[in-house]
XYZ file of C-alpha atoms in Angstrom:
122
model
C -6.807 12.331 -20.719
C -3.779 14.514 -19.459
C -0.666 13.092 -17.752
C -1.952 13.672 -14.076
C -5.139 11.989 -14.850
C -3.419 9.165 -16.575
C -0.978 8.717 -13.408
C -3.993 8.747 -11.055
C -5.954 6.095 -13.067
C -2.751 3.995 -13.142
C -2.365 4.233 -9.561
C -6.180 3.249 -8.930
C -5.677 0.289 -11.000
C -2.622 -0.759 -9.242
C -4.281 -0.466 -5.848
C -7.331 -2.513 -7.175
C -4.738 -5.212 -8.643
C -3.069 -5.374 -5.180
C -6.247 -5.519 -3.143
C -7.283 -8.483 -5.310
C -3.783 -10.124 -4.766
C -4.328 -9.965 -1.047
C -8.195 -11.030 -1.132
C -7.022 -14.204 -3.090
C -4.636 -14.856 -0.180
C -7.364 -14.798 2.357
C -6.923 -11.167 3.656
C -9.839 -8.946 4.566
C -9.653 -5.381 3.024
C -10.612 -2.894 5.828
C -9.748 0.325 4.159
C -8.683 1.657 1.089
C -7.192 5.083 0.615
C -7.474 6.085 4.234
C -6.355 9.765 4.499
C -4.835 11.360 7.505
C -3.149 14.702 7.789
C 0.026 12.729 7.826
C -0.610 10.994 4.367
C -2.670 8.315 2.886
C -2.470 4.593 3.405
C -3.283 2.822 0.274
C -4.686 -0.531 1.609
C -5.393 -1.701 5.226
C -5.883 -5.294 5.501
C -6.575 -7.887 8.162
C -5.642 -11.622 8.517
C -5.056 -14.159 11.323
C -5.370 -11.294 13.992
C -2.832 -8.828 12.359
C -3.082 -5.791 10.371
C -1.229 -5.210 7.039
C -0.434 -1.469 5.784
C 0.216 -1.770 2.089
C 1.873 0.951 0.162
C 1.137 0.256 -3.671
C 3.578 1.505 -6.353
C 2.335 1.096 -9.746
C 4.735 1.675 -12.581
C 4.453 1.056 -16.379
C 8.095 -0.154 -16.380
C 10.949 -0.684 -13.997
C 13.394 0.748 -16.346
C 14.656 3.827 -14.221
C 14.140 2.311 -10.763
C 12.121 -0.284 -8.964
C 8.818 0.873 -7.795
C 9.510 0.289 -4.165
C 12.536 2.649 -4.296
C 10.371 5.396 -4.036
C 9.280 4.275 -0.574
C 12.484 6.119 1.219
C 12.951 6.765 5.062
C 10.913 9.924 4.665
C 7.991 8.273 3.110
C 8.234 5.571 5.709
C 8.044 7.857 8.632
C 4.796 9.388 6.929
C 3.092 5.782 6.654
C 4.117 4.894 10.038
C 2.804 8.206 11.466
C -0.433 7.708 9.542
C -0.778 4.042 10.677
C -0.225 5.047 14.215
C -3.184 7.609 13.755
C -5.222 4.811 12.376
C -4.385 2.449 15.293
C -5.481 4.919 17.816
C -8.830 5.177 16.341
C -9.291 1.302 15.394
C -10.444 -1.668 17.320
C -7.171 -3.247 16.224
C -4.985 -1.008 18.216
C -3.056 -3.938 19.874
C -2.958 -6.175 16.916
C 0.443 -7.052 15.249
C 1.288 -4.689 12.535
C 3.199 -5.215 9.248
C 4.235 -2.749 6.424
C 4.358 -4.088 3.103
C 5.514 -2.353 -0.263
C 3.667 -3.869 -3.364
C 5.043 -3.129 -6.724
C 2.613 -3.409 -9.642
C 3.530 -3.303 -13.161
C 2.049 -4.313 -16.540
C 3.105 -7.680 -18.152
C 1.674 -9.352 -21.330
C -1.645 -7.727 -21.056
C -1.970 -8.464 -17.465
C -0.192 -7.278 -14.141
C 2.788 -8.490 -12.347
C 2.538 -8.069 -8.586
C 5.726 -8.317 -6.302
C 4.930 -7.880 -2.805
C 7.648 -7.158 -0.152
C 6.350 -8.120 3.086
C 7.911 -6.442 6.102
C 9.397 -3.808 3.982
C 10.056 -1.673 7.054
C 9.224 -1.747 10.703
C 6.925 0.412 13.057
């Protein structure tokens, strides 16, 4: 398996781990990898009348930088634009919205999940 394929597989695994994390906390997964021309939304979740747009960052280690550090202001603007596109086409257009960044890293044969709620605002 080449490096790009490994990276893509790691990303999909991290998104599945993050989705399970949210489901265990009572969230309903509405969409996974929702694509727009502005970018992709990794996870769109619903709970208690509100929506969560979760950006999942999976790394094999945090040696160089924390995974969330890659969600800079430019990436945030693209995620916000993609979320607005989604909201315009969804029945949840008036729901409260939250943006989370979820860091997923392997630990002792399992996965460590660190969820940064309200990582940035709409």
